[in-house]
JSON list of C-alpha atoms in Angstrom, two decimals:
[
{"chain": "H", "resi": 1, "resn": "THR", "atom": "CA", "xyz": [74.98, 22.32, 95.36]},
{"chain": "H", "resi": 2, "resn": "THR", "atom": "CA", "xyz": [72.90, 25.34, 94.40]},
{"chain": "H", "resi": 3, "resn": "ALA", "atom": "CA", "xyz": [72.06, 25.98, 98.01]},
{"chain": "H", "resi": 4, "resn": "LEU", "atom": "CA", "xyz": [75.69, 25.47, 98.92]},
{"chain": "H", "resi": 5, "resn": "SER", "atom": "CA", "xyz": [76.91, 27.89, 96.30]},
{"chain": "H", "resi": 6, "resn": "GLY", "atom": "CA", "xyz": [74.28, 30.38, 97.46]},
{"chain": "H", "resi": 7, "resn": "LEU", "atom": "CA", "xyz": [75.62, 30.06, 100.98]},
{"chain": "H", "resi": 8, "resn": "THR", "atom": "CA", "xyz": [79.14, 30.87, 99.79]},
{"chain": "H", "resi": 9, "resn": "PHE", "atom": "CA", "xyz": [78.00, 33.66, 97.44]},
{"chain": "H", "resi": 10, "resn": "ALA", "atom": "CA", "xyz": [76.04, 35.54, 100.11]},
{"chain": "H", "resi": 11, "resn": "PRO", "atom": "CA", "xyz": [79.03, 36.13, 102.43]},
{"chain": "H", "resi": 12, "resn": "MET", "atom": "CA", "xyz": [81.18, 37.05, 99.43]},
{"chain": "H", "resi": 13, "resn": "ALA", "atom": "CA", "xyz": [78.56, 39.50, 98.23]},
{"chain": "H", "resi": 14, "resn": "MET", "atom": "CA", "xyz": [78.34, 40.93, 101.72]},
{"chain": "H", "resi": 15, "resn": "VAL", "atom": "CA", "xyz": [82.14, 41.33, 101.94]},
{"chain": "H", "resi": 16, "resn": "GLY", "atom": "CA", "xyz": [82.14, 42.84, 98.44]},
{"chain": "H", "resi": 17, "resn": "GLY", "atom": "CA", "xyz": [79.40, 45.27, 99.45]},
{"chain": "H", "resi": 18, "resn": "ILE", "atom": "CA", "xyz": [81.31, 46.30, 102.55]},
{"chain": "H", "resi": 19, "resn": "MET", "atom": "CA", "xyz": [84.43, 46.83, 100.44]},
{"chain": "H", "resi": 20, "resn": "LEU", "atom": "CA", "xyz": [82.47, 48.88, 97.86]},
{"chain": "H", "resi": 21, "resn": "ASN", "atom": "CA", "xyz": [80.91, 50.92, 100.66]},
{"chain": "H", "resi": 22, "resn": "SER", "atom": "CA", "xyz": [84.38, 51.56, 102.12]},
{"chain": "H", "resi": 23, "resn": "ALA", "atom": "CA", "xyz": [85.75, 52.56, 98.70]},
{"chain": "H", "resi": 24, "resn": "ALA", "atom": "CA", "xyz": [82.78, 54.86, 98.12]},
{"chain": "H", "resi": 25, "resn": "LYS", "atom": "CA", "xyz": [83.34, 56.51, 101.52]},
{"chain": "H", "resi": 26, "resn": "LYS", "atom": "CA", "xyz": [87.03, 57.06, 100.69]},
{"chain": "H", "resi": 27, "resn": "ALA", "atom": "CA", "xyz": [86.08, 58.50, 97.30]},
{"chain": "H", "resi": 28, "resn": "LYS", "atom": "CA", "xyz": [83.55, 60.80, 98.97]},
{"chain": "H", "resi": 29, "resn": "ASP", "atom": "CA", "xyz": [86.13, 61.94, 101.56]},
{"chain": "H", "resi": 30, "resn": "THR", "atom": "CA", "xyz": [88.65, 62.58, 98.77]},
{"chain": "H", "resi": 31, "resn": "ALA", "atom": "CA", "xyz": [86.04, 64.57, 96.83]},
{"chain": "H", "resi": 32, "resn": "ILE", "atom": "CA", "xyz": [85.29, 66.66, 99.93]},
{"chain": "H", "resi": 33, "resn": "ASP", "atom": "CA", "xyz": [89.01, 67.34, 100.42]},
{"chain": "H", "resi": 34, "resn": "ILE", "atom": "CA", "xyz": [89.33, 68.36, 96.78]},
{"chain": "H", "resi": 35, "resn": "GLU", "atom": "CA", "xyz": [86.28, 70.62, 97.13]},
{"chain": "H", "resi": 36, "resn": "TYR", "atom": "CA", "xyz": [87.93, 72.42, 100.09]},
{"chain": "H", "resi": 37, "resn": "GLU", "atom": "CA", "xyz": [91.14, 72.83, 98.07]},
{"chain": "H", "resi": 38, "resn": "VAL", "atom": "CA", "xyz": [89.22, 74.18, 95.09]},
{"chain": "H", "resi": 39, "resn": "ASP", "atom": "CA", "xyz": [87.25, 76.57, 97.30]},
{"chain": "H", "resi": 40, "resn": "GLY", "atom": "CA", "xyz": [90.54, 77.82, 98.76]},
{"chain": "H", "resi": 41, "resn": "ALA", "atom": "CA", "xyz": [92.04, 78.26, 95.30]},
{"chain": "H", "resi": 42, "resn": "VAL", "atom": "CA", "xyz": [88.95, 80.12, 94.07]},
{"chain": "H", "resi": 43, "resn": "GLU", "atom": "CA", "xyz": [89.08, 82.41, 97.10]},
{"chain": "H", "resi": 44, "resn": "LYS", "atom": "CA", "xyz": [92.75, 83.19, 96.44]},
{"chain": "H", "resi": 45, "resn": "MET", "atom": "CA", "xyz": [92.01, 83.87, 92.77]},
{"chain": "H", "resi": 46, "resn": "CYS", "atom": "CA", "xyz": [89.18, 86.24, 93.72]},
{"chain": "H", "resi": 47, "resn": "GLU", "atom": "CA", "xyz": [91.52, 88.07, 96.09]},
{"chain": "H", "resi": 48, "resn": "ALA", "atom": "CA", "xyz": [94.13, 88.29, 93.32]},
{"chain": "H", "resi": 49, "resn": "ILE", "atom": "CA", "xyz": [91.55, 89.68, 90.91]},
{"chain": "H", "resi": 50, "resn": "ASP", "atom": "CA", "xyz": [90.59, 92.32, 93.49]},
{"chain": "H", "resi": 51, "resn": "GLU", "atom": "CA", "xyz": [94.24, 93.25, 93.96]},
{"chain": "H", "resi": 52, "resn": "LEU", "atom": "CA", "xyz": [94.78, 93.48, 90.20]},
{"chain": "H", "resi": 53, "resn": "ALA", "atom": "CA", "xyz": [91.73, 95.73, 89.91]},
{"chain": "H", "resi": 54, "resn": "LYS", "atom": "CA", "xyz": [93.22, 98.05, 92.57]},
{"chain": "H", "resi": 55, "resn": "ILE", "atom": "CA", "xyz": [96.53, 98.11, 90.72]},
{"chain": "H", "resi": 56, "resn": "HIS", "atom": "CA", "xyz": [94.75, 98.87, 87.45]},
{"chain": "H", "resi": 57, "resn": "THR", "atom": "CA", "xyz": [92.81, 101.75, 88.99]},
{"chain": "H", "resi": 58, "resn": "LEU", "atom": "CA", "xyz": [95.88, 103.23, 90.67]},
{"chain": "H", "resi": 59, "resn": "SER", "atom": "CA", "xyz": [97.93, 102.92, 87.48]},
{"chain": "H", "resi": 60, "resn": "ASN", "atom": "CA", "xyz": [95.23, 104.68, 85.48]},
{"chain": "H", "resi": 61, "resn": "ASN", "atom": "CA", "xyz": [95.01, 107.45, 88.08]},
{"chain": "H", "resi": 62, "resn": "ILE", "atom": "CA", "xyz": [98.78, 107.96, 88.03]},
{"chain": "H", "resi": 63, "resn": "LYS", "atom": "CA", "xyz": [98.81, 107.95, 84.23]},
{"chain": "H", "resi": 64, "resn": "SER", "atom": "CA", "xyz": [96.01, 110.50, 84.08]},
{"chain": "H", "resi": 65, "resn": "GLU", "atom": "CA", "xyz": [97.82, 112.85, 86.44]},
{"chain": "H", "resi": 66, "resn": "LEU", "atom": "CA", "xyz": [101.11, 112.32, 84.58]},
{"chain": "H", "resi": 67, "resn": "ASP", "atom": "CA", "xyz": [99.36, 113.22, 81.31]},
{"chain": "H", "resi": 68, "resn": "ASN", "atom": "CA", "xyz": [98.09, 116.46, 82.86]},
{"chain": "H", "resi": 69, "resn": "LEU", "atom": "CA", "xyz": [101.52, 117.31, 84.25]},
{"chain": "H", "resi": 70, "resn": "ASN", "atom": "CA", "xyz": [103.28, 116.43, 81.02]},
{"chain": "H", "resi": 71, "resn": "LEU", "atom": "CA", "xyz": [101.02, 118.78, 79.09]},
{"chain": "H", "resi": 72, "resn": "LEU", "atom": "CA", "xyz": [101.85, 121.62, 81.49]},
{"chain": "H", "resi": 73, "resn": "HIS", "atom": "CA", "xyz": [105.54, 120.78, 81.45]},
{"chain": "H", "resi": 74, "resn": "LYS", "atom": "CA", "xyz": [105.61, 120.88, 77.64]},
{"chain": "H", "resi": 75, "resn": "GLN", "atom": "CA", "xyz": [103.92, 124.29, 77.70]},
{"chain": "H", "resi": 76, "resn": "PHE", "atom": "CA", "xyz": [106.49, 125.56, 80.19]},
{"chain": "H", "resi": 77, "resn": "MET", "atom": "CA", "xyz": [109.34, 124.12, 78.13]},
{"chain": "H", "resi": 78, "resn": "ASP", "atom": "CA", "xyz": [108.04, 125.77, 74.95]},
{"chain": "H", "resi": 79, "resn": "LYS", "atom": "CA", "xyz": [108.04, 129.12, 76.76]},
{"chain": "H", "resi": 80, "resn": "ILE", "atom": "CA", "xyz": [111.34, 128.79, 78.64]},
{"chain": "H", "resi": 81, "resn": "GLU", "atom": "CA", "xyz": [113.49, 127.44, 75.78]},
{"chain": "H", "resi": 82, "resn": "PRO", "atom": "CA", "xyz": [113.69, 130.75, 73.89]},
{"chain": "H", "resi": 83, "resn": "VAL", "atom": "CA", "xyz": [114.48, 132.56, 77.15]},
{"chain": "H", "resi": 84, "resn": "VAL", "atom": "CA", "xyz": [117.32, 130.19, 78.01]},
{"chain": "H", "resi": 85, "resn": "GLU", "atom": "CA", "xyz": [118.67, 130.37, 74.45]},
{"chain": "H", "resi": 86, "resn": "SER", "atom": "CA", "xyz": [118.87, 134.15, 74.55]},
{"chain": "H", "resi": 87, "resn": "LYS", "atom": "CA", "xyz": [119.83, 134.59, 78.23]},
{"chain": "H", "resi": 88, "resn": "ARG", "atom": "CA", "xyz": [122.32, 132.14, 79.67]},
{"chain": "H", "resi": 89, "resn": "ASP", "atom": "CA", "xyz": [122.69, 134.05, 82.93]},
{"chain": "H", "resi": 90, "resn": "TYR", "atom": "CA", "xyz": [119.86, 133.53, 85.44]},
{"chain": "H", "resi": 91, "resn": "LYS", "atom": "CA", "xyz": [120.58, 136.97, 86.89]},
{"chain": "H", "resi": 92, "resn": "LYS", "atom": "CA", "xyz": [119.41, 138.50, 83.61]},
{"chain": "H", "resi": 93, "resn": "PHE", "atom": "CA", "xyz": [116.02, 136.74, 83.74]},
{"chain": "H", "resi": 94, "resn": "SER", "atom": "CA", "xyz": [113.03, 138.97, 84.39]},
{"chain": "H", "resi": 95, "resn": "TYR", "atom": "CA", "xyz": [110.77, 138.26, 87.36]},
{"chain": "H", "resi": 96, "resn": "GLU", "atom": "CA", "xyz": [108.28, 136.49, 85.04]},
{"chain": "H", "resi": 97, "resn": "GLU", "atom": "CA", "xyz": [111.02, 134.44, 83.40]},
{"chain": "H", "resi": 98, "resn": "ARG", "atom": "CA", "xyz": [112.32, 133.31, 86.79]},
{"chain": "H", "resi": 99, "resn": "GLY", "atom": "CA", "xyz": [108.80, 132.30, 87.76]},
{"chain": "H", "resi": 100, "resn": "LEU", "atom": "CA", "xyz": [108.44, 130.36, 84.51]},
{"chain": "H", "resi": 101, "resn": "LEU", "atom": "CA", "xyz": [111.74, 128.57, 85.11]},
{"chain": "H", "resi": 102, "resn": "GLU", "atom": "CA", "xyz": [110.66, 127.69, 88.66]},
{"chain": "H", "resi": 103, "resn": "LYS", "atom": "CA", "xyz": [107.38, 126.27, 87.37]},
{"chain": "H", "resi": 104, "resn": "THR", "atom": "CA", "xyz": [109.21, 124.29, 84.70]},
{"chain": "H", "resi": 105, "resn": "ILE", "atom": "CA", "xyz": [111.51, 122.77, 87.31]},
{"chain": "H", "resi": 106, "resn": "LEU", "atom": "CA", "xyz": [108.65, 122.16, 89.76]},
{"chain": "H", "resi": 107, "resn": "SER", "atom": "CA", "xyz": [106.60, 120.41, 87.07]},
{"chain": "H", "resi": 108, "resn": "LEU", "atom": "CA", "xyz": [109.54, 118.12, 86.39]},
{"chain": "H", "resi": 109, "resn": "LYS", "atom": "CA", "xyz": [109.97, 117.38, 90.11]},
{"chain": "H", "resi": 110, "resn": "VAL", "atom": "CA", "xyz": [106.29, 116.48, 90.44]},
{"chain": "H", "resi": 111, "resn": "ILE", "atom": "CA", "xyz": [106.49, 114.24, 87.36]},
{"chain": "H", "resi": 112, "resn": "LYS", "atom": "CA", "xyz": [109.47, 112.52, 89.00]},
{"chain": "H", "resi": 113, "resn": "MET", "atom": "CA", "xyz": [107.60, 112.18, 92.31]},
{"chain": "H", "resi": 114, "resn": "LEU", "atom": "CA", "xyz": [104.66, 110.48, 90.57]},
{"chain": "H", "resi": 115, "resn": "SER", "atom": "CA", "xyz": [106.88, 108.33, 88.39]},
{"chain": "H", "resi": 116, "resn": "MET", "atom": "CA", "xyz": [108.87, 107.09, 91.36]},
{"chain": "H", "resi": 117, "resn": "GLN", "atom": "CA", "xyz": [105.84, 106.17, 93.48]},
{"chain": "H", "resi": 118, "resn": "ASN", "atom": "CA", "xyz": [105.61, 102.44, 94.05]},
{"chain": "H", "resi": 119, "resn": "ILE", "atom": "CA", "xyz": [102.22, 100.81, 93.68]},
{"chain": "H", "resi": 120, "resn": "LEU", "atom": "CA", "xyz": [103.28, 97.60, 95.44]},
{"chain": "H", "resi": 121, "resn": "ASP", "atom": "CA", "xyz": [105.24, 97.22, 98.67]},
{"chain": "H", "resi": 122, "resn": "SER", "atom": "CA", "xyz": [107.91, 94.68, 97.74]},
{"chain": "H", "resi": 123, "resn": "GLU", "atom": "CA", "xyz": [108.98, 94.37, 101.38]},
{"chain": "H", "resi": 124, "resn": "HIS", "atom": "CA", "xyz": [105.52, 93.32, 102.58]},
{"chain": "H", "resi": 125, "resn": "GLU", "atom": "CA", "xyz": [104.30, 90.58, 100.23]},
{"chain": "H", "resi": 126, "resn": "ASN", "atom": "CA", "xyz": [103.61, 93.08, 97.41]},
{"chain": "H", "resi": 127, "resn": "LYS", "atom": "CA", "xyz": [100.78, 94.74, 99.31]},
{"chain": "H", "resi": 128, "resn": "VAL", "atom": "CA", "xyz": [99.00, 97.36, 97.22]},
{"chain": "H", "resi": 129, "resn": "LEU", "atom": "CA", "xyz": [99.93, 100.83, 98.49]},
{"chain": "H", "resi": 130, "resn": "THR", "atom": "CA", "xyz": [96.54, 102.40, 97.82]},
{"chain": "H", "resi": 131, "resn": "ASN", "atom": "CA", "xyz": [96.80, 105.19, 100.42]},
{"chain": "H", "resi": 132, "resn": "ASP", "atom": "CA", "xyz": [100.37, 106.10, 99.53]},
{"chain": "H", "resi": 133, "resn": "VAL", "atom": "CA", "xyz": [99.58, 106.29, 95.82]},
{"chain": "H", "resi": 134, "resn": "ASN", "atom": "CA", "xyz": [96.40, 108.27, 96.36]},
{"chain": "H", "resi": 135, "resn": "ASN", "atom": "CA", "xyz": [98.26, 110.70, 98.66]},
{"chain": "H", "resi": 136, "resn": "VAL", "atom": "CA", "xyz": [100.95, 111.30, 96.04]},
{"chain": "H", "resi": 137, "resn": "ILE", "atom": "CA", "xyz": [98.32, 111.83, 93.35]},
{"chain": "H", "resi": 138, "resn": "GLU", "atom": "CA", "xyz": [96.46, 114.30, 95.56]},
{"chain": "H", "resi": 139, "resn": "LYS", "atom": "CA", "xyz": [99.71, 116.11, 96.37]},
{"chain": "H", "resi": 140, "resn": "SER", "atom": "CA", "xyz": [100.47, 116.33, 92.66]},
{"chain": "H", "resi": 141, "resn": "LYS", "atom": "CA", "xyz": [96.99, 117.65, 91.86]},
{"chain": "H", "resi": 142, "resn": "ASP", "atom": "CA", "xyz": [97.32, 120.24, 94.62]},
{"chain": "H", "resi": 143, "resn": "ILE", "atom": "CA", "xyz": [100.70, 121.44, 93.32]},
{"chain": "H", "resi": 144, "resn": "ARG", "atom": "CA", "xyz": [99.45, 121.44, 89.75]},
{"chain": "H", "resi": 145, "resn": "LYS", "atom": "CA", "xyz": [96.31, 123.43, 90.56]},
{"chain": "H", "resi": 146, "resn": "ASN", "atom": "CA", "xyz": [97.79, 125.85, 93.09]},
{"chain": "H", "resi": 147, "resn": "LYS", "atom": "CA", "xyz": [101.33, 126.38, 91.83]},
{"chain": "H", "resi": 148, "resn": "LEU", "atom": "CA", "xyz": [101.53, 125.32, 88.20]},
{"chain": "H", "resi": 149, "resn": "ASP", "atom": "CA", "xyz": [98.14, 126.18, 86.67]},
{"chain": "H", "resi": 150, "resn": "SER", "atom": "CA", "xyz": [98.16, 129.72, 88.03]},
{"chain": "H", "resi": 151, "resn": "HIS", "atom": "CA", "xyz": [99.88, 131.60, 85.25]}
]
């Protein structure tokens, strides 16, 4: 009977081993699939982090330029307010006062231009508009240095 039970156990053990081997292969294949999914998710997260870093840099650059412009605009406003209070008619403004008013208005227009610049392109999967933003910042700096800073 021992030999007989050994003869029945051996095929069962062999079938069990084959089944365990098959289950292990399926588990391995599932683990490999999960690894590919995780690698894809990690890659997307790294890309998102890079995009967020670009947005952060562009936002800081816009803010810095806006701070510079705002300071100039406040200076212009402090100078033009008394002029406007005493002279309501533009025709009575002196040449210097007209220039000051023009600079005050221009500074406000440049602040608006910077403030209205989109950082993301909502029509194209929220692509970061690095070149557009940098061009607007450079245009602002050029206007500030060549037209607003020159008193």
